[in-house]
Short mmCIF file of C-alpha atoms in Angstrom, two decimals:
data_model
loop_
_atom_site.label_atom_id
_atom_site.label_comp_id
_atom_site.label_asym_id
_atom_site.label_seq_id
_atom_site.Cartn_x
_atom_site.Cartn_y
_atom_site.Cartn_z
CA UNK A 1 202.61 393.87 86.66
CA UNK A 2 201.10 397.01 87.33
CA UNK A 3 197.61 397.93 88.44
CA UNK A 4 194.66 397.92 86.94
CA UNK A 5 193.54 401.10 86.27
CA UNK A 6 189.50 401.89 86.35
CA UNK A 7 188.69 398.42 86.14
CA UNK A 8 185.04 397.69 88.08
CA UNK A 9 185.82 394.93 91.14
CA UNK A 10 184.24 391.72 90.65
CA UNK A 11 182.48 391.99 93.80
CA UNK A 12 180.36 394.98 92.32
CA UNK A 13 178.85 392.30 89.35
CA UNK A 14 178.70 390.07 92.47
CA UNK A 15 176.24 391.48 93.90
CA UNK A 16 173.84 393.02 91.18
CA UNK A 17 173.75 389.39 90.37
CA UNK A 18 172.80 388.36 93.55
CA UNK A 19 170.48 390.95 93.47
CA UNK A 20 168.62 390.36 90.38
CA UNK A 21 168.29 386.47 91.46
CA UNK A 22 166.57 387.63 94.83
CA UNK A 23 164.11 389.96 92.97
CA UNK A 24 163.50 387.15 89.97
CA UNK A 25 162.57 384.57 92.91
CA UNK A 26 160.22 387.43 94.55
CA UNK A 27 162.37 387.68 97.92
CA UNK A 28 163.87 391.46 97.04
CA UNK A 29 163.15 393.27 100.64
CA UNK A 30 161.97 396.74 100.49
CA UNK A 31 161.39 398.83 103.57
CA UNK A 32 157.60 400.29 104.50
CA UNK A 33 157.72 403.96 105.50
CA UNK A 34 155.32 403.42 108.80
CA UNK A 35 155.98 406.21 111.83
CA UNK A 36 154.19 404.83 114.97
CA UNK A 37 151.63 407.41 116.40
CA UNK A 38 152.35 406.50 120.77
CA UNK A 39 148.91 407.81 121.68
CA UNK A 40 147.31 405.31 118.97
CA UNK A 41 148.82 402.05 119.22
CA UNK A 42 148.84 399.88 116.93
CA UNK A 43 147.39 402.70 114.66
CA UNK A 44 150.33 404.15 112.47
CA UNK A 45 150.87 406.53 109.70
CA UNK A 46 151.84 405.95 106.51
CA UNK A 47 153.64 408.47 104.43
CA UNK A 48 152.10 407.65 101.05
CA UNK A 49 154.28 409.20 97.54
CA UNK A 50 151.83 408.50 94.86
CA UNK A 51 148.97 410.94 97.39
CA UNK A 52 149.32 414.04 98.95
CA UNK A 53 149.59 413.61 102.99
CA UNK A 54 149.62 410.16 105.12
CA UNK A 55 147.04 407.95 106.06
CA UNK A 56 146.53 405.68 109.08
CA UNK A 57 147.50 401.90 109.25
CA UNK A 58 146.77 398.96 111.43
CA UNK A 59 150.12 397.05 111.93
CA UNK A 60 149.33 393.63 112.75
CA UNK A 61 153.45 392.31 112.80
CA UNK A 62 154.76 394.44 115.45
CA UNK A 63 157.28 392.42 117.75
CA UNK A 64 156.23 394.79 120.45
CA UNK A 65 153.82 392.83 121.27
CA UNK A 66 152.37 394.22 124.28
CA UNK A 67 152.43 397.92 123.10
CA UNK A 68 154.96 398.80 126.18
CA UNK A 69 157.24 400.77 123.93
CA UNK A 70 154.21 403.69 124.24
CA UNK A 71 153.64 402.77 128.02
CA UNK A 72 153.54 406.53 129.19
CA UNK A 73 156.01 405.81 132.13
CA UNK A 74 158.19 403.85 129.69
CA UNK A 75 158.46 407.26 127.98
CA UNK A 76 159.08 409.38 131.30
CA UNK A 77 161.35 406.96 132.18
CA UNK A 78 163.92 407.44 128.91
CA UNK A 79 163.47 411.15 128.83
CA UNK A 80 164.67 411.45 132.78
CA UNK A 81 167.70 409.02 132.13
CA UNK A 82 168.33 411.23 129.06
CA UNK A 83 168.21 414.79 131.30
CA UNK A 84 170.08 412.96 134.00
CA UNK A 85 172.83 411.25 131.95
CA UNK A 86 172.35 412.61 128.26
CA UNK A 87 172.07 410.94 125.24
CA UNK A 88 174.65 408.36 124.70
CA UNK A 89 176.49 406.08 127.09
CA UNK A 90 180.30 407.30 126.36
CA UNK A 91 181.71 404.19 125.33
CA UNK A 92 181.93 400.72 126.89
CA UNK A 93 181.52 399.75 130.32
CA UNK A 94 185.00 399.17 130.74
CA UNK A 95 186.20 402.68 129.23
CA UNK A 96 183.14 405.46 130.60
CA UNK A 97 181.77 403.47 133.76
CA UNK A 98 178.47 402.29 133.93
CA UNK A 99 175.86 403.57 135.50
CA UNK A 100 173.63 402.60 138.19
CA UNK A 101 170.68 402.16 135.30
CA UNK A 102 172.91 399.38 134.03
CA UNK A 103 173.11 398.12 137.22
CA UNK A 104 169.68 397.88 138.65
CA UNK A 105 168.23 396.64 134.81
CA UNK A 106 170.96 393.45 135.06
CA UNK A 107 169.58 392.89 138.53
CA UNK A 108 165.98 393.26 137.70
CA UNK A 109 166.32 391.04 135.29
CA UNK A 110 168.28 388.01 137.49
CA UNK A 111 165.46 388.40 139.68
CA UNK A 112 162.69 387.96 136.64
CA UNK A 113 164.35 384.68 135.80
CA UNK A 114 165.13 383.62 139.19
CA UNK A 115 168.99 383.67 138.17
CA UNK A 116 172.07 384.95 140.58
CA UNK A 117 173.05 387.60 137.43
CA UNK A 118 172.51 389.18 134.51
CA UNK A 119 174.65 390.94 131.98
CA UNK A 120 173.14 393.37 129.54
CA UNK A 121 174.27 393.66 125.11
CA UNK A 122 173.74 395.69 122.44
CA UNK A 123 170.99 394.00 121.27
CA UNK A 124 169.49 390.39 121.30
CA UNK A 125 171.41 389.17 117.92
CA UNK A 126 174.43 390.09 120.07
CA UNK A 127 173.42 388.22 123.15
CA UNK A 128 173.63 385.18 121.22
CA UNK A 129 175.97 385.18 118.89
CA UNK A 130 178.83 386.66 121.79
CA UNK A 131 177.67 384.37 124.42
CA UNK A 132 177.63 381.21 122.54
CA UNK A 133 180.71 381.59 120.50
CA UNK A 134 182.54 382.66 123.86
CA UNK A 135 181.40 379.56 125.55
CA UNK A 136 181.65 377.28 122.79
CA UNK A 137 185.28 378.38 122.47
CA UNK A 138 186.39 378.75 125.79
CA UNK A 139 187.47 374.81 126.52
CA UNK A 140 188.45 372.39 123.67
CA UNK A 141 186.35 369.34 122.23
CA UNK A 142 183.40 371.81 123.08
CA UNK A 143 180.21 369.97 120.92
CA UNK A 144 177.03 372.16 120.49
CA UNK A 145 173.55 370.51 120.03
CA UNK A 146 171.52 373.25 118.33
CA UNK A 147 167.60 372.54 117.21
CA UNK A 148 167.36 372.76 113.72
CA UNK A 149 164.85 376.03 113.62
CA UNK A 150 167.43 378.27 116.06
CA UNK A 151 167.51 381.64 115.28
CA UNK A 152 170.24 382.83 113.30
CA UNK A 153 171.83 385.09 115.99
CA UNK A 154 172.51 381.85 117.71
CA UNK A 155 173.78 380.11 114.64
CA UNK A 156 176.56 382.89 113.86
CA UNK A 157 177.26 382.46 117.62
CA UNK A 158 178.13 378.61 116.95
CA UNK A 159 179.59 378.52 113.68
CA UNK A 160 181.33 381.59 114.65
CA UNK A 161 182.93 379.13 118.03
CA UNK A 162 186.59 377.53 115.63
CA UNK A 163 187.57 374.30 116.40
CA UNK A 164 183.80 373.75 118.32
CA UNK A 165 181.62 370.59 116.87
CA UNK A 166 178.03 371.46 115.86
CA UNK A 167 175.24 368.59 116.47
CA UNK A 168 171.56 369.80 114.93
CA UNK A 169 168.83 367.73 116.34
CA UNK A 170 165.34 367.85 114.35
CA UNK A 171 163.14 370.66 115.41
CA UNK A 172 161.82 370.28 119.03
CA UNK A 173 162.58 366.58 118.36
CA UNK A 174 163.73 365.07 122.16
CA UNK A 175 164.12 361.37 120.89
CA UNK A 176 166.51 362.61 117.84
CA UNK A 177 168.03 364.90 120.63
CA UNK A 178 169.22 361.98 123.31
CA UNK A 179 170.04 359.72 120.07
CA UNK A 180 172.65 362.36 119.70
CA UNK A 181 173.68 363.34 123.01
CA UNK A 182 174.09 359.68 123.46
CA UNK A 183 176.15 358.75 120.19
CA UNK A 184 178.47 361.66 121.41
CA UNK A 185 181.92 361.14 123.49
CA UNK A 186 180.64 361.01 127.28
CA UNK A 187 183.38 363.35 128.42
CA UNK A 188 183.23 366.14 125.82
CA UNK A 189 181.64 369.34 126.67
CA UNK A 190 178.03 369.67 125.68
CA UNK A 191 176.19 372.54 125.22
CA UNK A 192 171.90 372.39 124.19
CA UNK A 193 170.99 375.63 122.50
CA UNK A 194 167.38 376.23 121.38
CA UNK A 195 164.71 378.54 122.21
CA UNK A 196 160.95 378.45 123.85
CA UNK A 197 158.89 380.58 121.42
CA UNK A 198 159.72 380.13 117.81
CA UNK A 199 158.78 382.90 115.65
CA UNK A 200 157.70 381.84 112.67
CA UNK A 201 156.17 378.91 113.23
CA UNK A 202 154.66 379.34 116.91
CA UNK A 203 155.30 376.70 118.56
CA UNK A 204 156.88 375.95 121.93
CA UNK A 205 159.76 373.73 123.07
CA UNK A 206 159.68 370.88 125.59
CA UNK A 207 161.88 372.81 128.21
CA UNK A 208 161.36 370.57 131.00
CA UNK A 209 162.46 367.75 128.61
CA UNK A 210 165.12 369.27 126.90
CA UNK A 211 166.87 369.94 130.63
CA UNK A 212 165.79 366.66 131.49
CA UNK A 213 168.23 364.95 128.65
CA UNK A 214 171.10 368.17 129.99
CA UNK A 215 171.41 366.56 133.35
CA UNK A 216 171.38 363.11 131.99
CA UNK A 217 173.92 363.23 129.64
CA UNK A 218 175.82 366.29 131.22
CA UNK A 219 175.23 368.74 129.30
CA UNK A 220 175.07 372.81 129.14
CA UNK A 221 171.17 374.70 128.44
CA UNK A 222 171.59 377.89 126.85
CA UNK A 223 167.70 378.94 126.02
CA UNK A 224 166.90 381.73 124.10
CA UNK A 225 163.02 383.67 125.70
CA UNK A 226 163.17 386.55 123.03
CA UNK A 227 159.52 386.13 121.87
CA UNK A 228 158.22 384.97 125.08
CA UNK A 229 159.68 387.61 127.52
CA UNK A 230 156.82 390.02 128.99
CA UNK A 231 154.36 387.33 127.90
CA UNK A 232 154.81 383.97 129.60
CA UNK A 233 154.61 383.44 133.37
CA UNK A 234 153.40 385.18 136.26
CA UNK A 235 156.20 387.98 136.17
CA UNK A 236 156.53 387.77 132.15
CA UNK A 237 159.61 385.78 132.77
CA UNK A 238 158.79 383.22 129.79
CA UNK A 239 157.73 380.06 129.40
CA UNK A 240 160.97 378.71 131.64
CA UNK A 241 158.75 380.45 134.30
CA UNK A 242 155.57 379.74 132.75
CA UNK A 243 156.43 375.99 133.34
CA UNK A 244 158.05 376.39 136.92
CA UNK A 245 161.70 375.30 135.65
CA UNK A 246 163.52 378.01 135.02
CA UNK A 247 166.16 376.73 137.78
CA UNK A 248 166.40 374.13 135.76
CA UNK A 249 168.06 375.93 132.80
CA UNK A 250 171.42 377.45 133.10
CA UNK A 251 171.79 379.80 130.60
CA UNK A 252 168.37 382.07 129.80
CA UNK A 253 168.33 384.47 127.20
CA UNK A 254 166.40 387.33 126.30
CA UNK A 255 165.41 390.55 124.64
CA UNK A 256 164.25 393.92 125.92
CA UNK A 257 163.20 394.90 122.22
CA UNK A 258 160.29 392.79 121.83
CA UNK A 259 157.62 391.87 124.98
CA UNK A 260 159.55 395.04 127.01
CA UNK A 261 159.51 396.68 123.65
CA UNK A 262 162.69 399.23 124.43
CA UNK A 263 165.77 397.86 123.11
CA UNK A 264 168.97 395.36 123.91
CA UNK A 265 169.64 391.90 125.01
CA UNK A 266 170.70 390.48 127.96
CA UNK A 267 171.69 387.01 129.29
CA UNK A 268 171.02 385.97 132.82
CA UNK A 269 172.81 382.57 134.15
CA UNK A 270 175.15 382.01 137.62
CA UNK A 271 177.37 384.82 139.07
CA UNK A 272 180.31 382.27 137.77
CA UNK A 273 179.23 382.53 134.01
CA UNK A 274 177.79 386.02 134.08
CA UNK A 275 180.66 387.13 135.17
CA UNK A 276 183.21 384.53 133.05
CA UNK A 277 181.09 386.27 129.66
CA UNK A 278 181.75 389.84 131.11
CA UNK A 279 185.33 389.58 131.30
CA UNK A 280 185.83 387.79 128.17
CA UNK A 281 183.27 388.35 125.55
CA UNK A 282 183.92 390.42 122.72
CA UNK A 283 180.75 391.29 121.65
CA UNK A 284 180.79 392.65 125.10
CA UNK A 285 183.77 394.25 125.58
CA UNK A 286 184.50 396.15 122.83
CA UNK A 287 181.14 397.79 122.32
CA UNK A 288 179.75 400.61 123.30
CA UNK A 289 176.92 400.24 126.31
CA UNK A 290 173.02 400.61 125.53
CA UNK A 291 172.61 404.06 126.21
CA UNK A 292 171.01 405.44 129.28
CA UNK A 293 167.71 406.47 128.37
CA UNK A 294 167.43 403.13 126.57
CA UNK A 295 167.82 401.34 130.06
CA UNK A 296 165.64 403.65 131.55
CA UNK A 297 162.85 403.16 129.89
CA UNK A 298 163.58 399.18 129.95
CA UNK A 299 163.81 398.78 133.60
CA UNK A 300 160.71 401.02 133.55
CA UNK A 301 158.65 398.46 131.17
CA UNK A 302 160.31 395.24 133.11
CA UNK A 303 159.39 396.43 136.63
CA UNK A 304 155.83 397.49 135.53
CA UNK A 305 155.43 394.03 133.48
CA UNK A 306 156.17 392.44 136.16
CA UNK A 307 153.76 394.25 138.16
CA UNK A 308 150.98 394.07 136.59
CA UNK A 309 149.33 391.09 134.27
CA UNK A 310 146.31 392.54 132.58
CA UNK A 311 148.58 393.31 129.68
CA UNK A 312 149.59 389.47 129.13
CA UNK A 313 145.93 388.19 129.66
CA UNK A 314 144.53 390.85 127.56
CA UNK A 315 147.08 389.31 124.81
CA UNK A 316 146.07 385.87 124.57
CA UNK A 317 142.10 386.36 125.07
CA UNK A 318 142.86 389.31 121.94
CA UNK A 319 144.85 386.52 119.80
CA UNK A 320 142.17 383.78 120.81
CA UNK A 321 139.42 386.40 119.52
CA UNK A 322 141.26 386.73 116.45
CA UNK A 323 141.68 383.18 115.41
CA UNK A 324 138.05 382.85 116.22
CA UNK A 325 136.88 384.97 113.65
CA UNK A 326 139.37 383.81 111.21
CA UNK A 327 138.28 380.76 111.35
CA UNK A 328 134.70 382.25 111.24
CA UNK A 329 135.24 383.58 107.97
CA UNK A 330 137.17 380.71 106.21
CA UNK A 331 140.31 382.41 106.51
CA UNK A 332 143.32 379.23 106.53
CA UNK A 333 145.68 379.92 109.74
CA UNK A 334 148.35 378.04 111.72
CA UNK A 335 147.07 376.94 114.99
CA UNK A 336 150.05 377.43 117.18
CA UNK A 337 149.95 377.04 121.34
CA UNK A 338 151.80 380.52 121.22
CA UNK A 339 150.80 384.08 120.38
CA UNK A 340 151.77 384.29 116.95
CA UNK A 341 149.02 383.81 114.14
CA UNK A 342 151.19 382.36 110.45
CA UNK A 343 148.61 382.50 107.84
CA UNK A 344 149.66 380.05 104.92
CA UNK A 345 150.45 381.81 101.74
CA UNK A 346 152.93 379.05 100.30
CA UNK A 347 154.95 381.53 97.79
CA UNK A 348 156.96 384.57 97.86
CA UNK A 349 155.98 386.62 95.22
CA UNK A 350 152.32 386.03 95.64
CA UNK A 351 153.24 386.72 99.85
CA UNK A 352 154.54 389.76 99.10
CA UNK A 353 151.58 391.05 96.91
CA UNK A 354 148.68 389.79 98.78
CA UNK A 355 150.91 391.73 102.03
CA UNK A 356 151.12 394.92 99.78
CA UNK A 357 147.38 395.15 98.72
CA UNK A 358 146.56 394.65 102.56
CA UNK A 359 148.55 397.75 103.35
CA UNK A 360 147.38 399.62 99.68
CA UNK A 361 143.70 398.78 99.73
CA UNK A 362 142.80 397.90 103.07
CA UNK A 363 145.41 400.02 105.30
CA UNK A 364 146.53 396.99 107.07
CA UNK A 365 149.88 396.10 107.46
CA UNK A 366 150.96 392.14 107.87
CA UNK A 367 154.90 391.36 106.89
CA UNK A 368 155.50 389.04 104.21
CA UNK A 369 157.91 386.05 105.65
CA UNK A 370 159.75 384.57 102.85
CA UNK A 371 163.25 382.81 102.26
CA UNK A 372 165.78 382.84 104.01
CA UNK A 373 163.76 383.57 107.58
CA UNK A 374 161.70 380.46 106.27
CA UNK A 375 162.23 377.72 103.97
CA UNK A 376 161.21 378.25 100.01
CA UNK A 377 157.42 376.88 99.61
CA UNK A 378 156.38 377.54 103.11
CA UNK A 379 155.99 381.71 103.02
CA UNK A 380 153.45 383.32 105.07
CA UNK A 381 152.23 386.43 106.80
CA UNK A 382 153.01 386.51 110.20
CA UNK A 383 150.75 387.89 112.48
CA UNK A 384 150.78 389.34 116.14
CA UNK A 385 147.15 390.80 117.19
CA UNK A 386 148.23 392.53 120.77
CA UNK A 387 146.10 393.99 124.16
CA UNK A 388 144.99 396.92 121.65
CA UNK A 389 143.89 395.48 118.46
CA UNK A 390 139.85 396.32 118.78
CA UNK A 391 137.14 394.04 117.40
CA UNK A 392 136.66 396.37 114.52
CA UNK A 393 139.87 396.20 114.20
CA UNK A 394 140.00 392.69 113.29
CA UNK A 395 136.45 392.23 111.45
CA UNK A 396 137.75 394.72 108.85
CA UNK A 397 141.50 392.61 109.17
CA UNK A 398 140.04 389.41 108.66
CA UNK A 399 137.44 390.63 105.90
CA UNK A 400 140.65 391.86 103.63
CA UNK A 401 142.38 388.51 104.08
CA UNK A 402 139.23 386.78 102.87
CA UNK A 403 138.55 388.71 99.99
CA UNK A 404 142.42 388.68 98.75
CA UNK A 405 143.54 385.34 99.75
CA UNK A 406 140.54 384.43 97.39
CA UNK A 407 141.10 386.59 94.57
CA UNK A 408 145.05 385.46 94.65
CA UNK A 409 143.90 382.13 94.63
CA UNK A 410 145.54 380.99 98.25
CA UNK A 411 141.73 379.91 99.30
CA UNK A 412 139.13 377.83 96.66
CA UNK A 413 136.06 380.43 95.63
CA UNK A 414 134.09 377.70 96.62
CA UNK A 415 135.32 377.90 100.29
CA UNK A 416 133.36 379.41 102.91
CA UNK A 417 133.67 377.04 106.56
CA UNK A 418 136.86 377.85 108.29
CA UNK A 419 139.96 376.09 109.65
CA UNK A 420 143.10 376.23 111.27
CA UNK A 421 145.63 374.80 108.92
#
């Protein structure tokens, strides 16, 4: 038979299908044209189409969440690694050397988690997904016990590991964890993945526990610290060092995108498995390194996070403010033992708008969280008041949600005493 000649590929009416379903169920993502302004953090500008000029905005969902990605010496630091070394990094490790910048950030960051080694990625998504497929396919009869709410960098990681067995245990549930460690062959490999500071819904894992149930029934910890890096501990080395057992955990996993706001992921763990994921990784070895002004200005924000706490205290007294006067005002929240502020919306469409007439009306800017990040029913803004957000900054925040969250029916008219949902 001979080709088909000007025929459209199926996958084409695949996906303005797909399309047309996300927008009809109100999840269709569009991107918000915000430029950060470094000198007034968390103030940014807006370009605005339908106006003439921009306008300033208030972000409130920034995952740099201690405003370290406009640290002056943060700065300083990339633009000296980029007149030093210039711009890029040449290729991988393996192919154009690495510098010492590479070097010294892998070691700074052993020595934040209390580890032997570190090993630095592209990013945090590829942290996880590299380092647990690697592991989880690097012995046979491998069997992966991942809490039901992981991230999905770490699920591509482990249903990207063939011929691996995946376990999920109820979220942050230890008794439905050892029911399954203990239903599961006693000499099979056993890995625990989950992660200290959940996202989207706050809250914070049993570590101690968790590691606990690892050396009882012999099994691997692989923890992921991304949203608790920078803001947990004495050093900002997470809630692992928050809770004095970070020796306890083998595997610790982090950003340098969010609490060190720069960018790239790292994992930290033994010499022995640092150096086992080095030499065999993929996501590793075949892509090209962070580039030097990049780990400049990260081993710039980790050493001076480390250094000095004010930053992290100033945090949670700001957040503890803010759910004071939301509650104040009547405004529903999600009382979490984290940093991160939900605020109950319950539906996508109606999440999106109330988030858009924040940004239109008020000039506040709070993400809509819908489907797939979190299950259907259950949407929300997610908010993360930082060191900088001022008290007039949040009266006029928490004034807007009142008023809208009213009008779009998410609070009763008749509701005026407060309380965390």
């Amino acid at each position: 038979m001979g080709a088909i000649k000007n025929a459209r590929h199926p996958f084409y009416n695949h996906c303005d299908e797909a399309l047309d379903r996300i927008r009809h169920a109100g999840r269709y993502r569009t991107f918000t044209p915000l430029s950060r302004q470094a000198e007034h953090f968390p103030v940014y500008e807006e370009e605005r189409q339908d106006v003439s000029g921009a306008r300033d905005v208030v972000v409130w969902s920034t995952n740099d969440y201690l405003g370290m990605g406009v640290v002056p010496e943060v700065q300083e630091a990339a633009i000296e690694a980029v007149r030093a070394h210039g711009a890029g990094a040449g290729g991988t490790r393996n192919i154009a050397g690495t510098s010492p910048l590479h070097n010294q950030l892998e070691a700074e960051l052993a020595a934040l988690h209390g580890k032997e080694a570190g090993l630095l990625f592209i990013s945090g998504y590829v942290s996880n997904q590299a380092s647990l497929q690697t592991i989880l396919t690097s012995m046979p009869g491998w069997i992966c016990f991942s809490d039901q709410l992981n991230h999905a960098s770490m699920i591509a990681g482990i249903k990207g590991a063939r011929g691996s067995q995946t376990v999920i245990f109820a979220h942050n549930d230890l008794a439905d964890l050892e029911a399954k460690l203990a239903a599961a062959p006693a000499d099979a490999p056993k890995l625990i993945a989950f992660e200290s500071v959940y996202s989207m819904d706050g809250d914070i894992s049993d570590i101690a526990g968790i590691c606990a149930l690892a050396r009882r029934y012999g099994a691997l910890t692989y923890l992921d610290e991304v949203h608790a890096v920078g803001l947990y501990g004495a050093e900002g080395g997470g809630v692992s060092q928050r809770d004095g057992v970070a020796d306890q955990v083998d595997i610790i996993e982090g950003t340098l995108a969010k609490g060190f706001g720069v960018h790239g992921g790292y994992i930290t763990a033994s010499a022995t498995i640092v150096d086992f994921l080095r030499s065999t990784a993929s996501g590793f070895i075949f892509t090209t390194a962070l580039p030097p002004c990049v780990v400049g200005a990260a081993l710039a924000s980790v050493r001076k996070v480390r250094a000095e706490s004010w930053r992290r205290e100033t945090l949670f007294e700001r957040v503890d403010m803010f759910r004071h006067k939301l509650r104040a005002a009547g405004v529903p929240f999600t009382m979490t033992p984290s940093h991160i502020v939900p605020i109950p919306v319950g539906d996508a469409e109606r999440c999106k708008r109330i988030s858009r007439r924040l940004l239109n009306e008020f000039g506040h800017y709070a993400t809509p969280i819908n489907y797939p990040t979190v299950p259907e029913g259950t949407e929300r803004l997610r908010l993360t008041p930082g060191p900088f957000h001022t008290d007039e900054m949040m009266d006029d925040m928490v004034r807007a949600l009142g008023l809208l969250l009213r009008e779009e029916g998410v609070i009763p008219a008749r509701e005026t005493a407060g309380q965390a949902a």
